[in-house]
Coordinates of C-alpha atoms in Angstrom, one line a residue:
M1 CA 16.7 -32.9 -14.3
V2 CA 18.2 -33.4 -10.8
K3 CA 15.1 -35.2 -9.6
Y4 CA 15.2 -37.5 -12.7
R5 CA 18.8 -38.5 -12.0
W6 CA 18.0 -39.0 -8.4
T7 CA 15.2 -41.3 -9.3
L8 CA 17.4 -43.4 -11.6
D9 CA 20.1 -43.6 -8.9
L10 CA 17.4 -44.8 -6.4
Q11 CA 16.2 -47.4 -8.8
M12 CA 19.7 -48.8 -9.3
F13 CA 20.3 -48.8 -5.6
N14 CA 17.0 -50.6 -4.8
G15 CA 17.4 -53.1 -7.6
E16 CA 13.9 -52.5 -8.7
K17 CA 13.0 -54.5 -11.8
T18 CA 11.5 -52.0 -14.2
E19 CA 13.2 -52.7 -17.5
R20 CA 12.1 -55.1 -20.2
A21 CA 14.2 -58.2 -20.6
T22 CA 17.1 -58.1 -23.0
P23 CA 17.4 -60.6 -25.9
K24 CA 20.1 -62.5 -24.0
K25 CA 17.9 -62.8 -20.9
R26 CA 15.0 -64.2 -23.0
Q27 CA 17.3 -66.6 -24.8
D28 CA 18.7 -67.9 -21.5
A29 CA 15.2 -68.3 -20.1
R30 CA 14.1 -70.2 -23.2
K31 CA 17.1 -72.6 -22.8
K32 CA 15.9 -73.3 -19.3
G33 CA 12.4 -74.1 -20.6
Q34 CA 10.9 -70.8 -19.1
T35 CA 8.4 -69.7 -21.7
A36 CA 4.9 -68.3 -21.8
K37 CA 2.7 -71.3 -22.4
S38 CA -0.8 -72.3 -21.5
Q39 CA -1.8 -75.9 -21.2
E40 CA -5.4 -74.9 -21.5
I41 CA -5.2 -74.1 -25.2
P42 CA -4.3 -77.6 -26.5
A43 CA -6.7 -79.3 -24.0
A44 CA -9.6 -77.0 -25.1
L45 CA -8.9 -77.5 -28.8
I46 CA -8.5 -81.2 -28.5
L47 CA -11.9 -81.4 -26.8
F48 CA -13.5 -79.2 -29.5
F49 CA -12.1 -81.0 -32.5
I50 CA -12.8 -84.5 -31.2
F51 CA -16.5 -83.7 -30.8
L52 CA -16.3 -82.0 -34.2
S53 CA -14.9 -85.2 -35.7
F54 CA -18.0 -87.0 -34.4
I55 CA -20.1 -84.9 -36.7
M56 CA -17.7 -85.0 -39.7
M57 CA -16.9 -88.7 -39.3
G58 CA -20.1 -90.0 -37.8
D59 CA -20.6 -92.8 -40.4
Y60 CA -17.1 -94.1 -39.7
Y61 CA -17.7 -94.3 -35.9
K62 CA -21.1 -95.8 -36.5
V63 CA -19.7 -98.6 -38.7
R64 CA -16.9 -99.4 -36.2
L65 CA -19.3 -99.5 -33.3
M66 CA -21.7 -101.8 -35.2
R67 CA -18.8 -104.1 -36.1
I68 CA -17.8 -104.3 -32.4
F69 CA -21.3 -105.2 -31.2
G70 CA -21.9 -107.4 -34.2
L71 CA -18.7 -109.3 -33.5
I72 CA -19.8 -110.0 -29.9
L73 CA -23.6 -110.5 -30.3
E74 CA -23.8 -112.1 -33.7
Q75 CA -20.6 -113.9 -34.7
K76 CA -19.1 -115.0 -31.4
L77 CA -22.2 -115.3 -29.2
L78 CA -22.5 -119.1 -29.6
M79 CA -18.8 -119.9 -30.1
Q80 CA -17.2 -122.7 -28.3
V81 CA -15.2 -121.5 -25.3
T82 CA -11.6 -122.5 -26.0
T83 CA -8.3 -120.9 -25.5
E84 CA -7.8 -120.4 -29.2
N85 CA -11.3 -118.9 -29.7
I86 CA -10.9 -116.5 -26.7
V87 CA -7.6 -115.3 -28.1
T88 CA -9.1 -114.7 -31.5
L89 CA -12.1 -112.9 -30.0
F90 CA -9.9 -110.5 -28.0
S91 CA -7.6 -109.9 -30.9
D92 CA -10.5 -109.0 -33.2
L93 CA -12.0 -106.7 -30.5
M94 CA -8.7 -105.0 -29.9
M95 CA -8.2 -104.4 -33.6
Q96 CA -11.8 -102.9 -34.0
C97 CA -11.3 -100.7 -30.9
L98 CA -8.0 -99.4 -32.2
M99 CA -9.5 -98.6 -35.6
L100 CA -12.4 -96.9 -33.7
L101 CA -10.1 -94.8 -31.6
A102 CA -7.4 -94.1 -34.3
P103 CA -9.0 -90.8 -35.4
I104 CA -9.3 -89.6 -31.8
F105 CA -5.6 -90.4 -31.1
A106 CA -4.5 -88.7 -34.4
I107 CA -6.5 -85.5 -33.6
T108 CA -5.2 -85.5 -30.0
V109 CA -1.5 -85.8 -31.1
L110 CA -1.9 -83.3 -34.0
I111 CA -3.7 -80.6 -32.0
A112 CA -1.3 -81.0 -29.0
I113 CA 1.7 -80.5 -31.3
L114 CA 0.1 -77.5 -33.2
G115 CA -1.2 -75.9 -30.0
N116 CA 2.3 -76.0 -28.3
Y117 CA 4.1 -75.0 -31.5
A118 CA 1.8 -71.9 -31.9
Q119 CA 2.8 -70.8 -28.4
I120 CA 6.5 -71.5 -28.2
G121 CA 7.7 -72.8 -31.6
I122 CA 10.2 -75.6 -31.8
M123 CA 12.1 -76.0 -28.5
F124 CA 14.2 -78.9 -27.2
T125 CA 15.6 -78.7 -23.6
G126 CA 16.1 -81.1 -20.8
E127 CA 16.6 -78.3 -18.2
P128 CA 13.1 -78.8 -16.6
L129 CA 13.7 -82.5 -16.1
M130 CA 16.9 -82.0 -14.1
M131 CA 16.8 -82.8 -10.4
K132 CA 16.7 -79.7 -8.3
F133 CA 16.3 -79.8 -4.5
S134 CA 14.6 -76.3 -4.6
K135 CA 11.6 -78.0 -6.3
I136 CA 10.9 -80.0 -3.2
S137 CA 11.5 -77.2 -0.7
P138 CA 8.6 -77.0 1.8
L139 CA 9.0 -73.2 2.1
K140 CA 8.9 -72.7 -1.6
G141 CA 5.8 -75.0 -1.7
V142 CA 4.0 -72.9 0.9
K143 CA 4.8 -69.7 -1.0
Q144 CA 3.4 -71.2 -4.2
I145 CA 0.2 -72.2 -2.4
F146 CA -0.4 -68.6 -1.2
S147 CA 1.0 -66.9 -4.3
M148 CA -0.9 -64.7 -6.7
H149 CA -0.5 -67.4 -9.3
S150 CA -2.4 -69.9 -7.2
V151 CA -5.2 -67.4 -6.6
V152 CA -5.5 -66.8 -10.3
E153 CA -5.6 -70.5 -11.0
F154 CA -8.2 -71.0 -8.3
V155 CA -10.4 -68.3 -9.7
K156 CA -9.9 -69.6 -13.3
N157 CA -11.0 -73.2 -12.3
I158 CA -14.1 -71.9 -10.4
L159 CA -15.0 -69.8 -13.4
K160 CA -14.7 -72.8 -15.7
L161 CA -16.9 -74.9 -13.5
L162 CA -19.5 -72.2 -13.3
L163 CA -19.6 -71.6 -17.1
I164 CA -19.6 -75.4 -17.9
G165 CA -22.4 -75.9 -15.3
F166 CA -24.4 -73.1 -16.8
M167 CA -23.9 -74.4 -20.3
V168 CA -25.0 -77.9 -19.4
Y169 CA -28.1 -76.5 -17.6
W170 CA -29.0 -74.2 -20.5
I171 CA -28.8 -76.9 -23.1
L172 CA -30.6 -79.6 -21.1
W173 CA -33.3 -77.0 -20.1
G174 CA -33.8 -76.3 -23.7
E175 CA -34.3 -80.0 -24.4
L176 CA -36.6 -80.6 -21.4
D177 CA -39.7 -81.3 -23.4
V178 CA -37.9 -84.0 -25.5
I179 CA -36.3 -85.5 -22.3
M180 CA -39.8 -85.9 -20.7
Q181 CA -41.0 -87.8 -23.8
L182 CA -38.0 -90.2 -24.1
A183 CA -40.0 -92.9 -22.3
T184 CA -42.5 -93.0 -25.2
V185 CA -40.0 -93.2 -28.1
S186 CA -38.0 -96.0 -29.6
I187 CA -34.5 -97.0 -28.3
S188 CA -32.9 -95.8 -31.6
E189 CA -34.5 -92.3 -31.2
T190 CA -33.3 -92.2 -27.6
F191 CA -29.7 -93.0 -28.5
S192 CA -29.9 -90.5 -31.4
F193 CA -31.1 -87.8 -29.0
I194 CA -28.4 -88.6 -26.4
A195 CA -25.7 -88.6 -29.1
R196 CA -26.9 -85.3 -30.6
T197 CA -27.1 -83.6 -27.1
T198 CA -23.7 -85.0 -26.1
I199 CA -22.0 -83.6 -29.2
K200 CA -23.7 -80.3 -28.8
L201 CA -22.5 -80.1 -25.2
G202 CA -19.0 -81.1 -26.2
L203 CA -18.8 -78.4 -28.9
Y204 CA -20.2 -75.6 -26.7
I205 CA -18.0 -76.6 -23.8
G206 CA -14.9 -76.9 -26.0
A207 CA -15.6 -73.4 -27.5
I208 CA -16.0 -71.9 -24.0
L209 CA -12.8 -73.5 -22.8
A210 CA -10.9 -72.3 -25.9
V211 CA -11.9 -68.7 -25.2
L212 CA -10.9 -69.1 -21.5
A213 CA -7.6 -70.7 -22.7
L214 CA -6.9 -67.6 -24.8
F215 CA -7.3 -65.3 -21.8
D216 CA -5.2 -67.7 -19.8
Y217 CA -2.4 -67.6 -22.4
M218 CA -2.5 -63.8 -22.4
Y219 CA -2.1 -63.8 -18.6
K220 CA 0.7 -66.3 -18.8
R221 CA 2.5 -64.0 -21.2
Y222 CA 2.0 -61.1 -18.8
E223 CA 3.3 -63.2 -16.0
H224 CA 6.3 -64.4 -18.0
E225 CA 7.2 -60.9 -19.0
K226 CA 7.0 -59.8 -15.4
S227 CA 9.2 -62.6 -14.3
L228 CA 11.9 -61.7 -16.9
K229 CA 12.0 -58.0 -16.0
M230 CA 15.4 -56.7 -15.1
S231 CA 16.8 -53.9 -13.0
K232 CA 19.2 -51.3 -14.5
Q233 CA 22.0 -53.0 -12.5
D234 CA 21.1 -56.4 -14.0
I235 CA 21.4 -54.9 -17.5
K236 CA 24.8 -53.3 -16.6
D237 CA 26.0 -56.6 -15.2
E238 CA 24.9 -58.6 -18.2
Y239 CA 26.6 -56.1 -20.5
K240 CA 29.8 -56.5 -18.5
K241 CA 29.6 -60.3 -18.8
S242 CA 28.9 -60.3 -22.5
E243 CA 31.1 -57.4 -23.6
G244 CA 33.6 -57.3 -20.8
D245 CA 34.2 -54.6 -18.1
P246 CA 34.7 -51.2 -19.8
L247 CA 37.5 -50.4 -17.4
I248 CA 39.3 -53.7 -18.1
K249 CA 38.8 -53.3 -21.9
G250 CA 40.2 -49.8 -21.6
K251 CA 43.3 -51.0 -19.8
I252 CA 43.8 -53.7 -22.4
R253 CA 43.5 -51.2 -25.3
E254 CA 45.9 -48.9 -23.5
R255 CA 48.4 -51.7 -23.1
Q256 CA 48.0 -52.7 -26.7
R257 CA 48.7 -49.1 -27.8
R258 CA 51.8 -49.0 -25.6
M259 CA 53.1 -52.3 -27.0
A260 CA 52.4 -51.1 -30.6
L261 CA 54.2 -47.8 -29.9
Q262 CA 57.1 -49.7 -28.4
R263 CA 57.4 -52.0 -31.5
M264 CA 57.2 -48.9 -33.7
M265 CA 60.0 -47.2 -31.8
Q266 CA 62.2 -50.3 -32.2
D267 CA 61.9 -49.9 -36.0
V268 CA 62.8 -46.2 -36.0
P269 CA 66.6 -46.9 -35.9
K270 CA 66.2 -48.9 -39.2
A271 CA 64.8 -45.8 -41.0
D272 CA 66.8 -43.9 -43.6
V273 CA 65.2 -40.6 -42.9
V274 CA 62.6 -39.1 -40.6
I275 CA 60.5 -36.4 -42.3
T276 CA 59.1 -33.8 -39.9
N277 CA 56.6 -30.9 -39.8
P278 CA 58.8 -30.0 -37.7
T279 CA 56.8 -30.0 -34.4
H280 CA 53.5 -31.8 -35.0
F281 CA 54.3 -34.7 -37.4
A282 CA 57.1 -37.2 -37.8
I283 CA 57.3 -40.0 -40.4
A284 CA 60.1 -42.5 -40.6
I285 CA 60.9 -43.8 -44.1
Q286 CA 62.9 -46.9 -45.0
Y287 CA 64.0 -48.0 -48.4
E288 CA 66.1 -51.1 -49.4
G289 CA 66.4 -51.3 -53.1
S290 CA 67.1 -55.0 -53.2
K291 CA 64.0 -55.9 -51.1
M292 CA 61.5 -53.2 -51.7
D293 CA 59.7 -51.8 -54.8
A294 CA 59.1 -48.5 -53.1
P295 CA 60.0 -46.7 -49.9
K296 CA 58.0 -47.8 -46.9
V297 CA 56.6 -46.0 -43.8
I298 CA 57.9 -47.8 -40.7
A299 CA 56.8 -45.3 -38.1
K300 CA 54.6 -42.2 -37.8
G301 CA 53.2 -40.1 -35.1
M302 CA 51.8 -36.7 -34.1
D303 CA 52.6 -34.4 -31.2
F304 CA 54.0 -36.5 -28.3
V305 CA 54.6 -39.6 -30.5
A306 CA 56.3 -37.4 -33.1
L307 CA 58.6 -36.0 -30.5
R308 CA 59.4 -39.5 -29.3
I309 CA 60.2 -40.6 -32.8
K310 CA 62.6 -37.7 -33.3
E311 CA 64.3 -38.4 -30.0
V312 CA 64.9 -42.1 -30.9
A313 CA 66.1 -41.0 -34.4
K314 CA 68.5 -38.6 -32.8
E315 CA 69.8 -41.2 -30.4
H316 CA 70.6 -43.6 -33.3
G317 CA 71.9 -41.1 -35.8
V318 CA 69.0 -41.2 -38.2
I319 CA 68.9 -38.1 -40.4
M320 CA 65.8 -35.8 -40.0
M321 CA 64.5 -33.6 -42.8
E322 CA 61.9 -30.8 -42.4
N323 CA 59.3 -30.9 -45.1
R324 CA 55.9 -29.7 -43.9
P325 CA 53.7 -30.5 -46.9
L326 CA 55.3 -34.0 -47.4
A327 CA 55.1 -34.8 -43.7
R328 CA 51.4 -33.9 -43.5
A329 CA 50.6 -35.8 -46.8
L330 CA 52.4 -39.0 -45.6
Y331 CA 50.7 -38.9 -42.2
D332 CA 47.2 -38.5 -43.7
R333 CA 47.5 -41.0 -46.5
T334 CA 49.6 -43.9 -45.2
E335 CA 49.6 -46.3 -42.3
I336 CA 52.6 -48.1 -40.8
G337 CA 53.9 -50.7 -43.2
D338 CA 52.4 -49.0 -46.3
S339 CA 54.4 -48.1 -49.3
V340 CA 54.7 -44.4 -50.3
P341 CA 51.8 -43.4 -52.6
V342 CA 52.8 -43.1 -56.3
D343 CA 52.2 -39.4 -56.5
L344 CA 54.6 -38.8 -53.6
F345 CA 57.4 -40.9 -55.1
Q346 CA 59.2 -37.9 -56.6
A347 CA 59.2 -35.9 -53.3
V348 CA 60.3 -38.9 -51.2
A349 CA 63.0 -39.8 -53.8
E350 CA 64.5 -36.3 -53.6
V351 CA 64.6 -36.5 -49.8
L352 CA 66.3 -39.9 -49.9
A353 CA 68.8 -38.7 -52.6
Y354 CA 69.7 -35.8 -50.4
V355 CA 70.1 -38.2 -47.4
Y356 CA 72.3 -40.6 -49.3
K357 CA 74.4 -37.7 -50.5
L358 CA 74.9 -36.6 -46.9
K359 CA 75.8 -40.1 -45.7
K360 CA 78.5 -40.4 -48.5
K361 CA 80.0 -37.1 -47.4
V362 CA 80.1 -38.4 -43.8

């Protein structure tokens, strides 16, 4: 047990970051744009789905390409070179190119949005765009170059190059016999083979990059969690900032209690009677028939506070009556400012009647 406490004290003294980040720390980091996000995931998925669209929308791309070449080689080949004709030609070519590339643009935007949303959800922040001189610090730049993050990125890029190179070699080696015979086939068959092989390469490479991107995202999450870790002292400091220093809060509560006690003691002289235990409880009762429907408790206390109530009552000539069951019942069932409970009316009325009788004799 002693060893465990000594270990905790040592961790707090050293400031070792061993604790998981609190929700507030995570929220503050998110506001600053610090999230676990891999740029590799959208890039890999964009590559994969664009090549997949070549298979699913092959006829669409074929028609658009034929229209572009047909426009140049059939319709406009013998046109008269004038400013108006050149403008018309480029306008038509631009429109056909935009229609050809529209699906690619749409896939790119959609996958980019979905890929980022799946990782970090919806987030709007301008914090990363703010100018900070620490970003251009030479010392910080050197540290980043020789950091573990840079080593991991270097290894990741080398691995990507090796896997992509191996995939290209494996696919082309499998098609070696066909490649050797391309000189003997028609141009259309040659283009068909090139298109088919290119799409195959794109799909395989996209799938490989997607798998690597998944591992990269897992590493980014690990790295992000590690950067958010807090020491025990950090957690204590955060709690003090959010909830307030316990010592200060305690002093505030103590001052509030003293002020409430002072206000209560100021009301004791207004009481008609103070009902006592006689030593442990004291309850001050006030009743004004013209303003109140029932007697009201204007002060109550136990032990030291009860003693203080009786002292103030004695100083101002307030009558005190000993009634142990009534004093305990009023203390337990009422708060300051409450009316006397209905079932205690009779007992309190008898006490007040006796008090009024004493005051008339005086």
